Amino acid sequence: MSDINYIESQIGCMAYAIYAEANTQSLEAKHGVGYLILNRVKSRKYGKDICDVVYYKGQFIGISDMLKHKYREPTTEDLLKTKLIALNVFYGKVVNPVARSLYFHDDSIDMKHLWGKKTVKIDNLVFY
């Protein structure tokens, strides 16, 4: 696979994850999901590249639901808009709002064990 095809596939994986996990959230939250994915790539705990991280079993519920057809696929227009967001994150063109966070969840989930840990809340998403 040529470099451009590889990068395109990586951006596609990131865009699907951003859409699946944050499509109703702000642009900043979408950037947060993108940077969290890059943080996981750097950590090597969830795979060697973006697609490995995104499709790592049990990590991105929105992706799992989309694959099981529980969640609608993005329209072509939505996917292209989300790919632009992913490109900006991939190339570091936007501020990283989540620092080195490796995890996130929706704030509707009670995560009392995180109290006292450094978290970043953006919209309905809590990053840590």
PDB file of C-alpha atoms in Angstrom:
ATOM      1  CA  MET A   1       0.000   0.000   0.000  1.00  0.00           C
ATOM      2  CA  SER A   2       1.447   3.372  -0.963  1.00  0.00           C
ATOM      3  CA  ASP A   3       1.947   6.054   1.671  1.00  0.00           C
ATOM      4  CA  ILE A   4      -1.008   8.108   0.450  1.00  0.00           C
ATOM      5  CA  ASN A   5      -3.323   5.079   0.530  1.00  0.00           C
ATOM      6  CA  TYR A   6      -2.094   4.171   4.010  1.00  0.00           C
ATOM      7  CA  ILE A   7      -2.658   7.707   5.307  1.00  0.00           C
ATOM      8  CA  GLU A   8      -6.069   7.829   3.650  1.00  0.00           C
ATOM      9  CA  SER A   9      -7.094   4.576   5.359  1.00  0.00           C
ATOM     10  CA  GLN A  10      -5.831   5.855   8.729  1.00  0.00           C
ATOM     11  CA  ILE A  11      -7.755   9.122   8.335  1.00  0.00           C
ATOM     12  CA  GLY A  12     -10.845   7.125   7.375  1.00  0.00           C
ATOM     13  CA  CYS A  13     -10.595   5.011  10.535  1.00  0.00           C
ATOM     14  CA  MET A  14     -10.157   8.102  12.699  1.00  0.00           C
ATOM     15  CA  ALA A  15     -13.071   9.852  10.996  1.00  0.00           C
ATOM     16  CA  TYR A  16     -15.411   6.907  11.583  1.00  0.00           C
ATOM     17  CA  ALA A  17     -14.414   6.811  15.259  1.00  0.00           C
ATOM     18  CA  ILE A  18     -14.851  10.552  15.698  1.00  0.00           C
ATOM     19  CA  TYR A  19     -18.243  10.374  14.034  1.00  0.00           C
ATOM     20  CA  ALA A  20     -19.367   7.308  15.978  1.00  0.00           C
ATOM     21  CA  GLU A  21     -18.248   8.645  19.344  1.00  0.00           C
ATOM     22  CA  ALA A  22     -18.799  12.407  19.069  1.00  0.00           C
ATOM     23  CA  ASN A  23     -21.023  13.302  16.114  1.00  0.00           C
ATOM     24  CA  THR A  24     -23.461  15.206  18.370  1.00  0.00           C
ATOM     25  CA  GLN A  25     -20.688  16.936  20.334  1.00  0.00           C
ATOM     26  CA  SER A  26     -18.781  20.166  19.686  1.00  0.00           C
ATOM     27  CA  LEU A  27     -15.792  20.507  17.395  1.00  0.00           C
ATOM     28  CA  GLU A  28     -13.536  20.583  20.459  1.00  0.00           C
ATOM     29  CA  ALA A  29     -14.911  17.222  21.656  1.00  0.00           C
ATOM     30  CA  LYS A  30     -14.347  15.770  18.184  1.00  0.00           C
ATOM     31  CA  HIS A  31     -10.751  17.006  18.331  1.00  0.00           C
ATOM     32  CA  GLY A  32     -10.494  15.371  21.754  1.00  0.00           C
ATOM     33  CA  VAL A  33     -11.533  11.967  20.403  1.00  0.00           C
ATOM     34  CA  GLY A  34      -9.040  12.322  17.546  1.00  0.00           C
ATOM     35  CA  TYR A  35      -6.177  13.214  19.862  1.00  0.00           C
ATOM     36  CA  LEU A  36      -7.117  10.434  22.259  1.00  0.00           C
ATOM     37  CA  ILE A  37      -6.754   7.996  19.343  1.00  0.00           C
ATOM     38  CA  LEU A  38      -3.301   9.409  18.536  1.00  0.00           C
ATOM     39  CA  ASN A  39      -2.355   9.120  22.232  1.00  0.00           C
ATOM     40  CA  ARG A  40      -3.314   5.461  22.129  1.00  0.00           C
ATOM     41  CA  VAL A  41      -1.198   4.898  19.018  1.00  0.00           C
ATOM     42  CA  LYS A  42       1.771   6.473  20.818  1.00  0.00           C
ATOM     43  CA  SER A  43       1.164   4.261  23.866  1.00  0.00           C
ATOM     44  CA  ARG A  44       1.225   1.069  21.734  1.00  0.00           C
ATOM     45  CA  LYS A  45      -1.266  -0.516  24.182  1.00  0.00           C
ATOM     46  CA  TYR A  46      -4.006  -0.780  21.564  1.00  0.00           C
ATOM     47  CA  GLY A  47      -2.118  -1.404  18.351  1.00  0.00           C
ATOM     48  CA  LYS A  48       0.488   0.060  16.080  1.00  0.00           C
ATOM     49  CA  ASP A  49      -1.648   2.453  14.040  1.00  0.00           C
ATOM     50  CA  ILE A  50      -4.933   4.357  14.049  1.00  0.00           C
ATOM     51  CA  CYS A  51      -7.040   1.582  12.538  1.00  0.00           C
ATOM     52  CA  ASP A  52      -5.697  -0.927  15.087  1.00  0.00           C
ATOM     53  CA  VAL A  53      -6.657   1.449  17.897  1.00  0.00           C
ATOM     54  CA  VAL A  54     -10.115   2.229  16.513  1.00  0.00           C
ATOM     55  CA  TYR A  55     -11.046  -1.411  15.969  1.00  0.00           C
ATOM     56  CA  TYR A  56      -9.420  -2.777  19.141  1.00  0.00           C
ATOM     57  CA  LYS A  57     -12.035  -5.026  20.691  1.00  0.00           C
ATOM     58  CA  GLY A  58     -14.285  -3.400  23.259  1.00  0.00           C
ATOM     59  CA  GLN A  59     -12.775   0.074  23.189  1.00  0.00           C
ATOM     60  CA  PHE A  60     -15.012   2.264  21.018  1.00  0.00           C
ATOM     61  CA  ILE A  61     -18.659   1.391  21.668  1.00  0.00           C
ATOM     62  CA  GLY A  62     -19.872   3.648  18.846  1.00  0.00           C
ATOM     63  CA  ILE A  63     -17.712   1.740  16.347  1.00  0.00           C
ATOM     64  CA  SER A  64     -18.914  -1.601  17.707  1.00  0.00           C
ATOM     65  CA  ASP A  65     -22.526  -0.452  17.435  1.00  0.00           C
ATOM     66  CA  MET A  66     -21.973   0.842  13.900  1.00  0.00           C
ATOM     67  CA  LEU A  67     -20.455  -2.490  12.846  1.00  0.00           C
ATOM     68  CA  LYS A  68     -23.486  -4.293  14.316  1.00  0.00           C
ATOM     69  CA  HIS A  69     -25.787  -1.903  12.425  1.00  0.00           C
ATOM     70  CA  LYS A  70     -27.185  -0.514  15.687  1.00  0.00           C
ATOM     71  CA  TYR A  71     -26.045   2.923  14.644  1.00  0.00           C
ATOM     72  CA  ARG A  72     -26.469   4.627  11.298  1.00  0.00           C
ATOM     73  CA  GLU A  73     -23.493   5.084   9.059  1.00  0.00           C
ATOM     74  CA  PRO A  74     -22.552   8.690   8.358  1.00  0.00           C
ATOM     75  CA  THR A  75     -23.789  10.266   5.149  1.00  0.00           C
ATOM     76  CA  THR A  76     -21.138  11.019   2.536  1.00  0.00           C
ATOM     77  CA  GLU A  77     -21.283  14.692   3.490  1.00  0.00           C
ATOM     78  CA  ASP A  78     -20.935  13.944   7.224  1.00  0.00           C
ATOM     79  CA  LEU A  79     -18.034  11.587   6.574  1.00  0.00           C
ATOM     80  CA  LEU A  80     -16.194  14.139   4.432  1.00  0.00           C
ATOM     81  CA  LYS A  81     -16.652  16.824   7.108  1.00  0.00           C
ATOM     82  CA  THR A  82     -15.388  14.412   9.743  1.00  0.00           C
ATOM     83  CA  LYS A  83     -12.408  13.422   7.585  1.00  0.00           C
ATOM     84  CA  LEU A  84     -11.416  17.094   7.479  1.00  0.00           C
ATOM     85  CA  ILE A  85     -11.522  17.156  11.286  1.00  0.00           C
ATOM     86  CA  ALA A  86      -9.432  13.972  11.388  1.00  0.00           C
ATOM     87  CA  LEU A  87      -6.876  15.441   8.955  1.00  0.00           C
ATOM     88  CA  ASN A  88      -6.487  18.544  11.100  1.00  0.00           C
ATOM     89  CA  VAL A  89      -5.900  16.389  14.185  1.00  0.00           C
ATOM     90  CA  PHE A  90      -3.573  13.981  12.354  1.00  0.00           C
ATOM     91  CA  TYR A  91      -1.361  16.842  11.161  1.00  0.00           C
ATOM     92  CA  GLY A  92      -1.530  18.769  14.452  1.00  0.00           C
ATOM     93  CA  LYS A  93      -3.327  21.755  12.934  1.00  0.00           C
ATOM     94  CA  VAL A  94      -5.670  22.128  15.918  1.00  0.00           C
ATOM     95  CA  VAL A  95      -5.093  22.383  19.661  1.00  0.00           C
ATOM     96  CA  ASN A  96      -5.069  19.137  21.617  1.00  0.00           C
ATOM     97  CA  PRO A  97      -7.739  19.673  24.285  1.00  0.00           C
ATOM     98  CA  VAL A  98      -7.169  16.354  26.101  1.00  0.00           C
ATOM     99  CA  ALA A  99      -3.404  16.364  26.737  1.00  0.00           C
ATOM    100  CA  ARG A 100      -2.228  12.725  27.104  1.00  0.00           C
ATOM    101  CA  SER A 101      -5.622  11.189  27.887  1.00  0.00           C
ATOM    102  CA  LEU A 102      -6.025   7.549  26.889  1.00  0.00           C
ATOM    103  CA  TYR A 103      -9.651   7.025  27.933  1.00  0.00           C
ATOM    104  CA  PHE A 104     -13.001   8.740  27.790  1.00  0.00           C
ATOM    105  CA  HIS A 105     -16.622   8.063  28.554  1.00  0.00           C
ATOM    106  CA  ASP A 106     -19.975   9.792  28.375  1.00  0.00           C
ATOM    107  CA  ASP A 107     -20.738  11.761  31.529  1.00  0.00           C
ATOM    108  CA  SER A 108     -23.932   9.778  32.045  1.00  0.00           C
ATOM    109  CA  ILE A 109     -21.777   6.883  33.258  1.00  0.00           C
ATOM    110  CA  ASP A 110     -20.984   7.016  36.971  1.00  0.00           C
ATOM    111  CA  MET A 111     -17.230   6.754  37.273  1.00  0.00           C
ATOM    112  CA  LYS A 112     -16.699   7.608  40.952  1.00  0.00           C
ATOM    113  CA  HIS A 113     -13.355   5.819  40.927  1.00  0.00           C
ATOM    114  CA  LEU A 114     -12.062   8.660  38.718  1.00  0.00           C
ATOM    115  CA  TRP A 115     -12.793  11.360  41.280  1.00  0.00           C
ATOM    116  CA  GLY A 116      -9.536  13.034  42.131  1.00  0.00           C
ATOM    117  CA  LYS A 117      -7.862  12.010  38.872  1.00  0.00           C
ATOM    118  CA  LYS A 118      -7.054  14.625  36.274  1.00  0.00           C
ATOM    119  CA  THR A 119      -9.945  14.706  33.856  1.00  0.00           C
ATOM    120  CA  VAL A 120     -11.024  17.006  31.054  1.00  0.00           C
ATOM    121  CA  LYS A 121     -14.738  17.424  30.425  1.00  0.00           C
ATOM    122  CA  ILE A 122     -15.824  18.601  26.990  1.00  0.00           C
ATOM    123  CA  ASP A 123     -19.559  18.640  26.394  1.00  0.00           C
ATOM    124  CA  ASN A 124     -20.815  15.208  27.497  1.00  0.00           C
ATOM    125  CA  LEU A 125     -17.422  13.517  27.242  1.00  0.00           C
ATOM    126  CA  VAL A 126     -14.962  13.042  30.113  1.00  0.00           C
ATOM    127  CA  PHE A 127     -11.354  12.374  29.080  1.00  0.00           C
ATOM    128  CA  TYR A 128      -8.692  10.988  31.434  1.00  0.00           C
TER     129      TYR A 128
END
